[in-house]
Amino acid sequence: MRHLLPRLALPAILMLAAMAAHAGAHAQARPGDVQLAGTPAAAAAASRIAPPIQNIQGRSHVSLNGRWSYIIDPYETGYYDYRRMPFDASASGKGGFYDDRKPKDKTEWAEYSFDLAPTLKIPGDWNSQAERLQLYEGTVWMRQVFDAEPKEGKHYMLYFGAVNYEAHVYLNGKKLGVHRGGFTPFQFDVTGLLAKGRNVVVVKADNTRHQEAIPTLNTDWWNYGGITRDVLLAELPSTYIADYKVQLAKGDPGRIAGYVQLAGAAPAQQVTVTIPEAGIRATVRTGADGRAAIDLPAGKLQRWTPQQPKLYAVELSSGGDTVRDRIGFRTIATRGHEILLNGKPVFLRGVALHDENPLIPGRLRGAGDMRMLLQWAKELNCNYVRLAHYPHSEEMLRLADEMGLMVWAEVPVYWTISWDNPDTYANASAQLTDLIVRDKNRASVVIWSVGNETPIGAPRNAFMGKLARTARALDDTRLVAAALEIHRSGADITVDDPLAQELDLISFNEYAGWYWSSNADMLNYRFDIKADKPVVITEFGADALAGYHADADTRFSEEYQDALYRNQFRMFAAIPSLRGITPWVLADFRSPRRPHPYFQDFWNRKGLVSETGKKKMAYWTLKEYYDGIQKKYEK
Ligand code: GCU
């Protein structure tokens, strides 16, 4: 397809002026208008949400990234008429901001204009791009104009890497559907809806928090809203490879096990799977459902490890479609207290991080941002990262594959979720499923986490137990975990969360020396861990304002944070089954929960790196500790 150059505003205005002369324009419903009973025009346009396409970046596509016009709409004026009826469900199906037409004559008027609107850089959250959007929570409309030349017999998918939180998407004035969930990809089948020439895609994004959502109202991270990851228009053949899994079989590393799933006109076809460098070539035949199992000898595939992150070119080719990927092959399992990577005991030398660039606040914008964060982790001598607390971008996982970092991937089932609400569970399960479907071929992902610091109780235990079983059903080749909580009584620390029986690790957050106890007291702690599984400490740490120096008893000083790290390392001797840690957190990050005007200023300062890129004292202490662990495990 021709490379897309989103049109500049001016030509679009001229174009639209010509168009409005003959096109039926609209005006917003005006007070006094007779409100027709809302016949569900939009409902008739049933949602065109399509099943995920594996490795969509590897398919023929054009990018719709770039500058999108935007309109801030705190009262959702572009969505509801003055009787609070949704325009897109109205009889006329016209009137919302998605319609983007011009008044046809002086009897009509419009009270918004994308053509005259400011623009946002997409992908990119809106909070970090405009002063008055920094704390904004609500609706912003965004519009992109692009050219297309749709071809007969081809499928077209309009793909969003992520929109936080609720997205209503329209193409050329027609509603495609709604997606909820701020960190997972979704796509619409727009085959037959693309115009030859000019097309208009409009997104109503709303980052309002809700108790019944995933995450819920209360989180310790910035509620960055908008289109935060890539937007692509993919072109696929009439029968295409929609999905595939190519990984080592669970418990039998001599075999590659997985599947290939075709979609489209002729789903029953022969598919060839090749890994040329390993001399592997096999053909399978898909059934009428388009699916075939892949089960072939693994031969002499070099195992992926953090020290040698070997990736193979893998090609799947059916009659009319070919897709190429870069896939690493490794096994991950537990045995008693050990975590086994490729059958060998490993210690997870990790660090936790948010999807945010500390130097240019906002969601990570691309490979440059991501590589910077992961490079800091590698410099710390990490072999592992906790991508908290929600799915990070696919590009981040592909970089972890390439740079050699094992990954804890997580869904934002965080704190006080509405455990009794079935819609909330369905949302959590959908986000977990989308995460696993997207990243199931990434060697770096070794753990699926179903949540963080959720309060123990029967509804929560049931909700998260079901999520854990869902993860296992979708992918039995990786570990399932969650960041649990502990009980404290004096110097006795107990980990007896009933959810642990559903999990492969005993992983928990503990803030000894910061939220409880003094720095020195933690050396007296005794740990009673009620399960015979590997222990991973998923958070510990302290705030430190970079450059603020004082004695080791003064909170928010670098010295306090450094002393806490040193005491934590000494405390770990009390946990003989400890097999991994992810200190909280790699870099200072924004949070509305941290308002102290001097030390925080809406920053959580537990980072080892400041928002100016300064590495605090504890950064080097952690590196020294990891160098020692590496020597012990890799002697
Ligand atoms: C919690 C939570 C983190 C939070 C951290 C903190 O454990 O999991 O999201 O940022 O503590 O209080 O800094």
XYZ file of C-alpha atoms and ligand atoms in Angstrom:
648
model
C 0.000 0.000 0.000
C 1.170 3.530 -0.648
C 2.971 5.038 2.275
C 0.490 7.166 4.125
C 1.186 10.814 4.709
C -1.599 12.119 6.909
C -2.982 15.156 5.133
C -2.132 18.597 6.409
C -5.039 20.519 7.932
C -5.213 23.175 5.209
C -5.822 20.913 2.191
C -8.338 18.986 4.287
C -10.239 22.215 4.939
C -10.409 22.971 1.213
C -11.389 19.372 0.543
C -14.048 19.441 3.229
C -15.417 22.779 2.060
C -16.001 21.192 -1.330
C -17.418 18.080 0.261
C -19.808 19.925 2.580
C -21.333 21.732 -0.428
C -23.093 18.548 -1.471
C -22.681 16.160 1.448
C -25.466 16.002 4.015
C -24.002 18.033 6.855
C -25.243 17.909 10.379
C -25.593 20.251 13.269
C -25.651 19.351 16.874
C -29.062 18.724 18.356
C -30.337 22.082 19.569
C -32.478 22.851 22.589
C -36.095 22.493 21.530
C -35.416 19.988 18.789
C -37.848 17.088 18.876
C -35.823 14.166 20.093
C -36.553 11.147 17.910
C -36.689 7.926 19.912
C -33.091 6.720 19.669
C -33.363 3.813 17.244
C -30.064 2.005 17.825
C -28.385 2.923 14.559
C -25.041 2.286 16.184
C -26.181 -1.067 17.548
C -27.094 -2.045 13.985
C -23.476 -1.372 13.098
C -22.472 -4.327 15.277
C -18.995 -4.021 16.713
C -16.257 -4.924 14.225
C -13.746 -5.889 16.907
C -11.665 -8.663 15.288
C -9.607 -11.472 16.881
C -5.959 -10.470 17.529
C -3.450 -10.875 14.702
C -0.179 -12.414 15.929
C 2.885 -10.245 15.111
C 0.851 -7.546 13.391
C 3.967 -5.369 13.071
C 5.344 -8.128 10.857
C 2.400 -7.922 8.431
C 2.003 -5.561 5.474
C 0.808 -2.336 7.098
C 0.914 1.404 7.051
C 1.334 3.459 10.185
C -1.296 5.977 11.215
C 1.046 7.390 13.834
C 1.771 11.074 13.627
C -0.049 14.257 14.534
C -3.726 13.731 15.300
C -6.071 16.674 15.797
C -7.722 16.645 19.224
C -10.684 18.171 21.036
C -11.021 18.119 24.824
C -14.605 17.200 25.722
C -15.090 17.103 29.523
C -18.890 16.974 29.248
C -18.902 14.471 26.335
C -20.755 16.994 24.226
C -19.580 15.157 21.134
C -21.093 11.895 22.289
C -24.417 12.808 24.012
C -27.091 15.224 22.849
C -28.598 17.648 25.342
C -31.021 14.997 26.535
C -28.001 12.749 27.307
C -28.825 10.442 24.355
C -25.775 9.048 22.503
C -25.572 10.572 19.051
C -24.207 7.387 17.571
C -27.314 5.463 18.630
C -29.662 8.107 17.304
C -32.030 7.609 14.395
C -30.010 9.833 12.099
C -26.718 8.313 13.305
C -25.328 11.800 12.970
C -24.409 14.642 15.266
C -21.424 13.430 17.212
C -17.895 14.738 16.878
C -17.071 11.544 14.989
C -19.132 12.864 12.115
C -16.742 15.708 11.373
C -18.852 17.391 8.738
C -19.217 21.052 8.034
C -22.491 23.042 8.179
C -23.905 23.149 4.675
C -25.296 26.658 4.900
C -26.084 29.495 7.317
C -29.020 27.604 8.836
C -26.573 25.114 10.338
C -23.586 25.491 12.618
C -21.077 23.301 14.381
C -19.417 24.060 17.706
C -16.248 22.063 17.152
C -13.649 21.668 14.431
C -10.877 19.139 14.070
C -9.405 21.078 11.180
C -8.804 24.098 13.386
C -7.856 22.017 16.430
C -4.407 21.546 17.990
C -2.628 18.221 17.522
C -1.117 15.465 19.670
C 1.829 13.283 18.758
C 0.433 9.741 18.491
C 1.448 7.353 19.959
C 1.580 9.421 23.090
C -0.485 10.072 26.194
C -2.170 13.481 26.259
C -1.138 14.333 29.849
C 2.492 14.943 28.910
C 1.715 16.959 25.762
C -0.381 19.868 27.028
C -0.263 21.722 30.358
C -4.026 21.669 30.780
C -4.111 17.923 30.126
C -1.532 16.943 32.724
C -4.102 15.950 35.362
C -7.061 15.671 32.952
C -9.383 12.705 33.342
C -12.217 12.490 30.856
C -12.852 12.385 27.124
C -10.573 13.612 24.373
C -11.545 13.160 20.716
C -8.690 12.502 18.306
C -8.801 12.429 14.520
C -6.464 11.231 11.840
C -7.028 11.691 8.081
C -5.335 9.267 5.703
C -5.422 8.014 2.132
C -6.084 4.403 1.260
C -6.415 2.345 -1.899
C -8.273 -0.763 -0.742
C -7.903 -3.746 -3.054
C -10.447 -6.432 -3.862
C -9.932 -9.695 -1.977
C -7.775 -8.172 0.740
C -8.609 -7.919 4.463
C -7.943 -4.667 6.302
C -7.422 -4.398 10.054
C -7.337 -1.116 11.960
C -5.058 -1.874 14.938
C -4.441 0.039 18.180
C -1.514 -1.005 20.408
C -3.292 0.524 23.420
C -5.782 3.269 24.288
C -6.313 4.218 27.927
C -8.964 3.563 29.018
C -12.227 3.348 27.019
C -12.087 3.833 23.256
C -15.011 4.423 20.901
C -13.680 4.200 17.347
C -15.285 5.515 14.156
C -14.181 5.223 10.538
C -15.632 7.651 8.007
C -18.449 8.451 10.448
C -19.358 4.815 11.091
C -18.936 3.320 14.580
C -16.572 0.346 14.607
C -16.922 -0.539 18.279
C -15.776 0.070 21.837
C -12.750 -1.276 23.691
C -12.071 -1.075 27.452
C -8.658 -1.674 28.997
C -5.750 0.712 28.866
C -2.795 -1.554 28.065
C -3.766 -4.283 25.595
C -4.067 -4.177 21.809
C -7.295 -4.372 19.820
C -8.225 -4.251 16.158
C -11.252 -3.741 13.944
C -11.957 -5.504 10.679
C -12.508 -2.552 8.324
C -12.633 -4.600 5.142
C -15.219 -2.938 2.897
C -15.358 0.258 4.992
C -12.234 1.968 3.639
C -12.885 4.656 1.062
C -10.666 4.928 -2.018
C -8.694 8.093 -1.287
C -9.511 10.103 1.850
C -10.469 8.337 5.085
C -11.157 9.714 8.567
C -10.600 7.754 11.761
C -11.919 9.318 14.987
C -11.320 7.987 18.494
C -13.211 9.033 21.592
C -10.762 8.120 24.396
C -11.866 8.409 28.011
C -9.410 7.771 30.883
C -11.975 8.316 33.658
C -11.315 5.868 36.496
C -14.123 3.605 37.726
C -14.391 1.370 40.780
C -15.560 -1.587 38.701
C -12.763 -1.203 36.113
C -9.375 -2.950 35.792
C -7.447 -1.169 37.341
C -9.845 0.381 39.791
C -9.979 3.945 41.166
C -6.860 3.787 43.290
C -3.430 3.215 41.734
C 0.060 4.466 42.441
C 0.825 5.539 38.892
C -0.170 8.384 36.580
C -3.430 7.898 34.752
C -1.964 8.653 31.317
C -4.867 8.876 28.868
C -5.180 8.456 25.146
C -3.635 6.533 22.266
C -0.425 5.519 23.955
C 0.840 2.918 21.446
C 0.994 2.431 17.663
C -1.961 2.724 15.293
C -1.628 0.635 12.143
C -3.718 -0.238 9.108
C -2.762 -3.797 8.138
C -3.483 -5.397 4.770
C -3.887 -9.185 4.740
C -4.512 -11.696 1.918
C -7.927 -13.228 1.411
C -6.738 -16.189 3.539
C -4.157 -15.185 6.109
C -2.167 -16.539 9.051
C -4.052 -15.010 11.967
C -2.249 -16.663 14.864
C 0.514 -19.118 15.732
C 2.487 -20.439 18.658
C 6.004 -21.838 18.138
C 7.697 -22.702 21.463
C 9.398 -25.653 23.151
C 6.924 -28.175 24.515
C 6.264 -28.122 28.251
C 8.316 -30.833 29.922
C 9.782 -32.091 26.635
C 12.393 -29.616 25.347
C 13.203 -31.993 22.515
C 10.001 -30.946 20.789
C 8.576 -27.732 19.367
C 4.856 -27.595 20.156
C 2.271 -25.058 19.140
C -0.249 -24.357 16.425
C -1.080 -22.238 13.404
C -4.460 -20.636 12.828
C -5.603 -19.431 9.402
C -8.557 -17.106 8.786
C -10.364 -15.924 5.677
C -11.751 -17.481 2.497
C -9.976 -20.870 2.379
C -8.910 -21.870 5.914
C -8.006 -25.472 5.061
C -4.501 -25.240 3.610
C -1.007 -26.595 3.825
C 1.274 -24.468 5.997
C 5.055 -24.752 5.962
C 7.008 -23.927 9.131
C 10.723 -23.315 8.670
C 13.571 -22.378 10.986
C 16.306 -22.245 8.343
C 19.276 -21.740 10.686
C 18.320 -24.896 12.586
C 17.582 -26.881 9.450
C 13.954 -27.279 10.538
C 11.209 -27.492 7.912
C 7.809 -29.086 8.332
C 4.386 -28.848 6.758
C 1.036 -29.162 8.495
C -2.476 -29.117 7.065
C -5.134 -26.951 8.668
C -8.685 -28.227 9.044
C -11.914 -26.524 8.043
C -11.506 -24.437 11.213
C -8.199 -23.149 9.864
C -6.186 -24.695 12.683
C -3.357 -27.227 12.769
C -1.124 -28.404 15.595
C 2.633 -27.907 15.237
C 4.629 -30.711 16.794
C 8.154 -31.272 15.522
C 11.626 -32.273 16.744
C 13.525 -29.323 18.221
C 16.804 -30.614 16.852
C 19.822 -28.642 18.063
C 18.137 -25.306 18.758
C 20.447 -23.161 20.906
C 18.619 -22.231 24.073
C 17.729 -18.591 24.744
C 19.409 -17.268 27.907
C 20.030 -13.751 29.272
C 23.751 -14.213 28.625
C 23.153 -15.507 25.077
C 19.660 -14.369 23.957
C 19.602 -16.420 20.771
C 16.684 -15.632 18.448
C 15.858 -17.670 15.352
C 14.180 -16.517 12.165
C 10.923 -18.479 12.026
C 8.774 -18.430 8.891
C 5.223 -19.688 8.449
C 3.919 -19.824 4.931
C 0.488 -20.860 3.621
C -0.875 -20.662 0.068
C -1.131 -16.920 -0.107
C 0.430 -15.628 3.097
C 3.857 -15.622 4.751
C 4.762 -14.288 8.168
C 8.254 -14.068 9.647
C 9.105 -13.747 13.321
C 12.195 -13.842 15.566
C 11.691 -16.397 18.339
C 13.880 -17.635 21.195
C 13.594 -21.142 22.573
C 13.986 -21.919 26.271
C 12.253 -23.735 29.088
C 11.222 -22.360 32.491
C 10.069 -24.487 35.403
C 10.323 -24.863 39.185
C 11.549 -27.778 41.261
C 11.225 -27.423 45.043
C 12.815 -24.069 45.895
C 14.603 -23.790 42.531
C 13.645 -21.854 39.439
C 15.051 -23.710 36.428
C 15.935 -21.931 33.202
C 16.720 -24.578 30.577
C 16.921 -27.073 33.453
C 19.548 -25.068 35.410
C 18.898 -23.245 38.737
C 18.739 -19.483 38.266
C 18.389 -16.471 40.578
C 16.194 -13.699 39.185
C 18.378 -10.587 39.531
C 15.676 -8.120 38.723
C 14.280 -4.639 38.980
C 10.696 -3.391 38.602
C 9.727 -0.645 36.180
C 6.741 1.277 34.898
C 5.949 2.019 31.233
C 7.156 5.612 31.625
C 10.212 7.606 30.591
C 11.508 9.483 33.674
C 13.442 11.980 31.558
C 10.535 13.002 29.314
C 7.548 12.126 31.513
C 4.859 10.159 29.761
C 4.321 6.661 28.448
C 7.315 5.166 26.638
C 7.146 6.490 23.106
C 9.232 4.016 21.118
C 12.275 1.774 20.937
C 14.618 4.554 22.076
C 12.782 5.079 25.368
C 12.459 1.376 25.970
C 16.051 0.535 25.181
C 17.225 3.251 27.605
C 15.317 1.694 30.519
C 16.344 -1.875 29.692
C 19.963 -0.765 29.233
C 19.920 0.629 32.797
C 18.667 -2.781 33.951
C 21.446 -4.568 32.046
C 23.997 -2.176 33.524
C 22.722 -3.171 36.968
C 23.625 -6.734 35.961
C 19.949 -7.736 35.897
C 18.865 -10.876 34.081
C 15.201 -10.137 34.749
C 12.656 -7.264 34.927
C 9.192 -6.922 36.415
C 7.118 -4.955 33.904
C 4.666 -3.541 36.438
C 1.683 -3.302 36.868
C 0.033 -3.781 33.474
C 0.927 -5.120 30.007
C 3.801 -3.132 28.513
C 4.103 -2.757 24.732
C 4.915 -5.661 22.399
C 7.988 -3.718 21.318
C 9.231 -3.754 24.925
C 8.952 -7.549 25.053
C 10.717 -7.925 21.700
C 13.546 -5.755 23.073
C 13.738 -7.913 26.209
C 14.006 -10.966 23.901
C 16.855 -9.291 22.043
C 18.724 -7.848 25.053
C 18.432 -10.966 27.237
C 16.098 -10.067 30.095
C 13.549 -12.471 31.534
C 10.189 -10.780 32.150
C 7.421 -10.835 34.762
C 4.371 -9.675 32.779
C 1.284 -8.499 34.692
C -2.344 -7.412 34.408
C -3.533 -4.413 36.495
C -5.585 -6.420 39.014
C -4.283 -4.015 41.599
C -5.379 -3.310 45.193
C -9.114 -2.936 45.832
C -10.787 -4.439 42.779
C -14.571 -5.101 42.639
C -14.196 -8.813 43.290
C -17.938 -9.573 43.243
C -18.647 -7.918 39.899
C -18.812 -10.423 37.007
C -18.133 -7.680 34.439
C -14.983 -6.774 36.349
C -13.841 -10.389 36.223
C -14.647 -10.609 32.505
C -12.558 -7.471 31.948
C -9.603 -8.865 33.943
C -9.814 -12.184 32.121
C -9.961 -10.431 28.729
C -6.880 -8.329 29.541
C -4.978 -11.416 30.739
C -6.031 -13.358 27.641
C -5.009 -10.516 25.287
C -1.633 -10.296 27.047
C -0.945 -14.032 26.752
C -2.224 -14.265 23.161
C 0.018 -11.347 22.161
C 3.238 -12.417 23.941
C 3.098 -16.226 23.912
C 6.039 -16.406 21.461
C 8.326 -14.140 23.485
C 11.177 -16.080 25.094
C 11.745 -13.240 27.586
C 8.321 -13.732 29.221
C 8.753 -16.390 31.902
C 6.002 -15.364 34.348
C 2.369 -14.334 33.932
C 1.261 -12.360 36.976
C -2.443 -12.119 37.775
C -2.184 -9.123 40.071
C -0.578 -7.070 42.776
C -1.134 -6.526 46.502
C -4.777 -7.533 46.571
C -6.421 -7.920 49.988
C -6.990 -11.561 51.043
C -10.667 -12.568 51.197
C -13.003 -15.189 49.753
C -14.226 -13.159 46.728
C -10.664 -12.074 45.898
C -9.282 -15.584 46.339
C -11.933 -16.946 43.951
C -11.450 -14.137 41.400
C -7.664 -14.455 41.285
C -7.661 -18.250 41.546
C -9.793 -18.339 38.410
C -7.439 -15.894 36.677
C -4.467 -18.107 37.570
C -6.198 -21.156 36.103
C -7.080 -19.155 32.990
C -3.413 -18.259 32.518
C -2.398 -21.912 32.799
C -5.103 -23.028 30.392
C -3.906 -20.486 27.809
C -0.211 -21.249 28.243
C 1.178 -24.172 30.230
C 4.798 -23.344 29.349
C 5.291 -20.405 31.725
C 5.050 -19.797 35.476
C 1.986 -18.168 37.038
C 2.399 -15.755 39.948
C 1.065 -12.678 41.737
C 2.604 -10.091 44.070
C 1.094 -11.209 47.369
C 0.980 -9.544 50.756
C 2.521 -10.638 54.058
C 1.361 -10.637 57.669
C 3.506 -9.090 60.368
C 3.496 -9.675 64.103
C 6.502 -8.059 65.780
C 9.584 -9.601 64.169
C 7.591 -12.515 62.712
C 6.731 -12.218 59.046
C 4.301 -14.779 57.662
C 3.377 -15.487 54.055
C 0.232 -17.621 54.146
C -1.890 -16.231 51.315
C -4.310 -19.025 50.225
C -3.874 -17.872 46.616
C -0.310 -19.277 46.737
C -1.629 -22.806 46.150
C -2.649 -21.731 42.642
C 0.757 -20.189 41.914
C 4.232 -21.462 41.028
C 6.102 -18.884 43.124
C 5.750 -17.386 46.569
C 6.178 -13.785 45.508
C 5.394 -10.854 47.768
C 6.059 -7.176 48.391
C 7.664 -6.131 51.687
C 8.608 -2.608 52.729
C 10.698 -3.364 55.791
C 12.545 -0.200 56.731
C 10.231 2.166 54.836
C 6.510 1.695 55.477
C 7.135 -0.264 58.627
C 9.990 -0.721 61.113
C 13.216 1.186 61.092
C 16.133 0.418 58.857
C 17.928 -1.527 61.577
C 14.932 -3.456 62.984
C 14.579 -5.479 59.784
C 17.700 -7.466 60.711
C 15.687 -9.203 63.464
C 12.896 -10.439 61.201
C 11.977 -14.116 61.031
C 10.121 -15.361 57.937
C 7.550 -18.134 58.023
C 6.711 -19.003 54.416
C 3.920 -21.550 54.232
C 4.677 -23.194 50.911
C 7.577 -25.173 49.528
C 8.089 -23.110 46.380
C 10.707 -20.638 45.143
C 10.431 -17.244 46.838
C 10.663 -14.042 44.816
C 10.458 -10.675 46.559
C 8.548 -8.527 44.078
C 8.999 -5.184 45.850
C 11.069 -3.510 48.511
C 12.599 -0.031 48.554
C 12.595 3.519 49.854
C 12.077 7.002 48.485
C 15.182 9.122 47.914
C 15.341 12.547 46.349
C 18.382 12.369 44.090
C 21.096 14.704 45.345
C 19.573 15.025 48.820
C 22.312 13.847 51.154
C 22.098 13.356 54.912
C 22.813 10.629 57.459
C 21.468 7.099 56.986
C 18.586 7.763 59.405
C 17.181 10.676 57.426
C 14.324 9.631 55.203
C 14.274 10.741 51.542
C 18.070 10.939 51.580
C 20.130 8.845 49.211
C 21.990 7.519 52.244
C 18.769 6.218 53.830
C 17.763 4.424 50.625
C 21.264 2.961 50.281
C 21.357 1.763 53.908
C 17.928 0.167 53.443
C 19.158 -1.771 50.402
C 22.195 -2.997 52.333
C 20.007 -4.065 55.273
C 17.544 -5.802 52.949
C 20.388 -7.841 51.448
C 21.440 -8.885 54.956
C 17.830 -9.685 55.850
C 17.555 -12.034 52.856
C 19.732 -14.515 54.746
C 16.556 -15.267 56.724
C 14.897 -16.575 53.547
C 16.847 -19.620 52.376
C 14.329 -20.310 49.573
C 14.796 -16.837 48.053
C 15.387 -17.161 44.287
C 14.701 -13.681 42.970
C 14.135 -10.015 43.771
C 12.781 -6.996 41.951
C 13.522 -3.869 44.015
C 10.935 -1.147 43.637
C 11.795 0.631 41.298
C 14.206 1.300 38.434
C 13.325 4.977 37.921
C 11.352 7.697 39.705
C 7.864 7.812 38.228
C 4.892 10.138 38.376
C 2.068 9.426 40.809
C -0.914 11.549 41.962
C -0.509 9.863 45.373
C 2.848 11.560 46.079
C 2.151 15.278 46.633
C 4.907 16.239 49.112
C 5.958 19.601 47.589
C 9.664 19.252 48.247
C 10.580 15.564 48.231
C 7.978 14.258 45.754
C 6.003 16.874 43.757
C 3.819 14.122 42.291
C 6.790 11.791 41.849
C 7.253 8.427 43.536
C 10.949 8.708 44.466
C 11.735 5.009 45.053
C 13.610 4.974 41.781
C 17.258 3.983 41.633
C 17.516 6.531 38.817
C 16.091 10.034 39.111
C 13.967 11.913 36.590
C 17.141 13.571 35.421
C 18.873 10.257 34.820
C 21.021 10.512 37.978
C 21.936 7.113 39.407
C 21.477 7.227 43.161
C 23.863 5.555 45.652
C 21.611 2.496 45.970
C 21.897 1.870 42.198
C 25.571 0.978 42.611
C 24.922 -1.001 45.802
C 22.387 -3.155 43.962
C 24.806 -3.707 41.087
C 27.506 -4.833 43.496
C 25.042 -7.250 45.134
C 24.045 -8.696 41.750
C 27.670 -9.127 40.711
C 28.113 -11.292 43.810
C 25.000 -13.357 43.103
C 26.027 -13.888 39.504
C 29.413 -15.227 40.631
C 27.682 -17.638 43.022
C 25.253 -18.961 40.402
C 27.499 -18.992 37.412
C 30.741 -20.219 38.971
C 3.156 -0.894 46.443
C 2.675 -0.981 45.011
C 3.458 -0.095 44.081
C 3.725 1.236 44.765
C 4.678 0.952 45.893
C 5.009 2.230 46.682
O 3.753 -2.083 46.804
O 2.724 -2.310 44.509
O 2.675 0.102 42.896
O 4.272 2.184 43.862
O 4.109 0.045 46.822
O 4.338 2.422 47.701
O 5.876 2.968 46.247
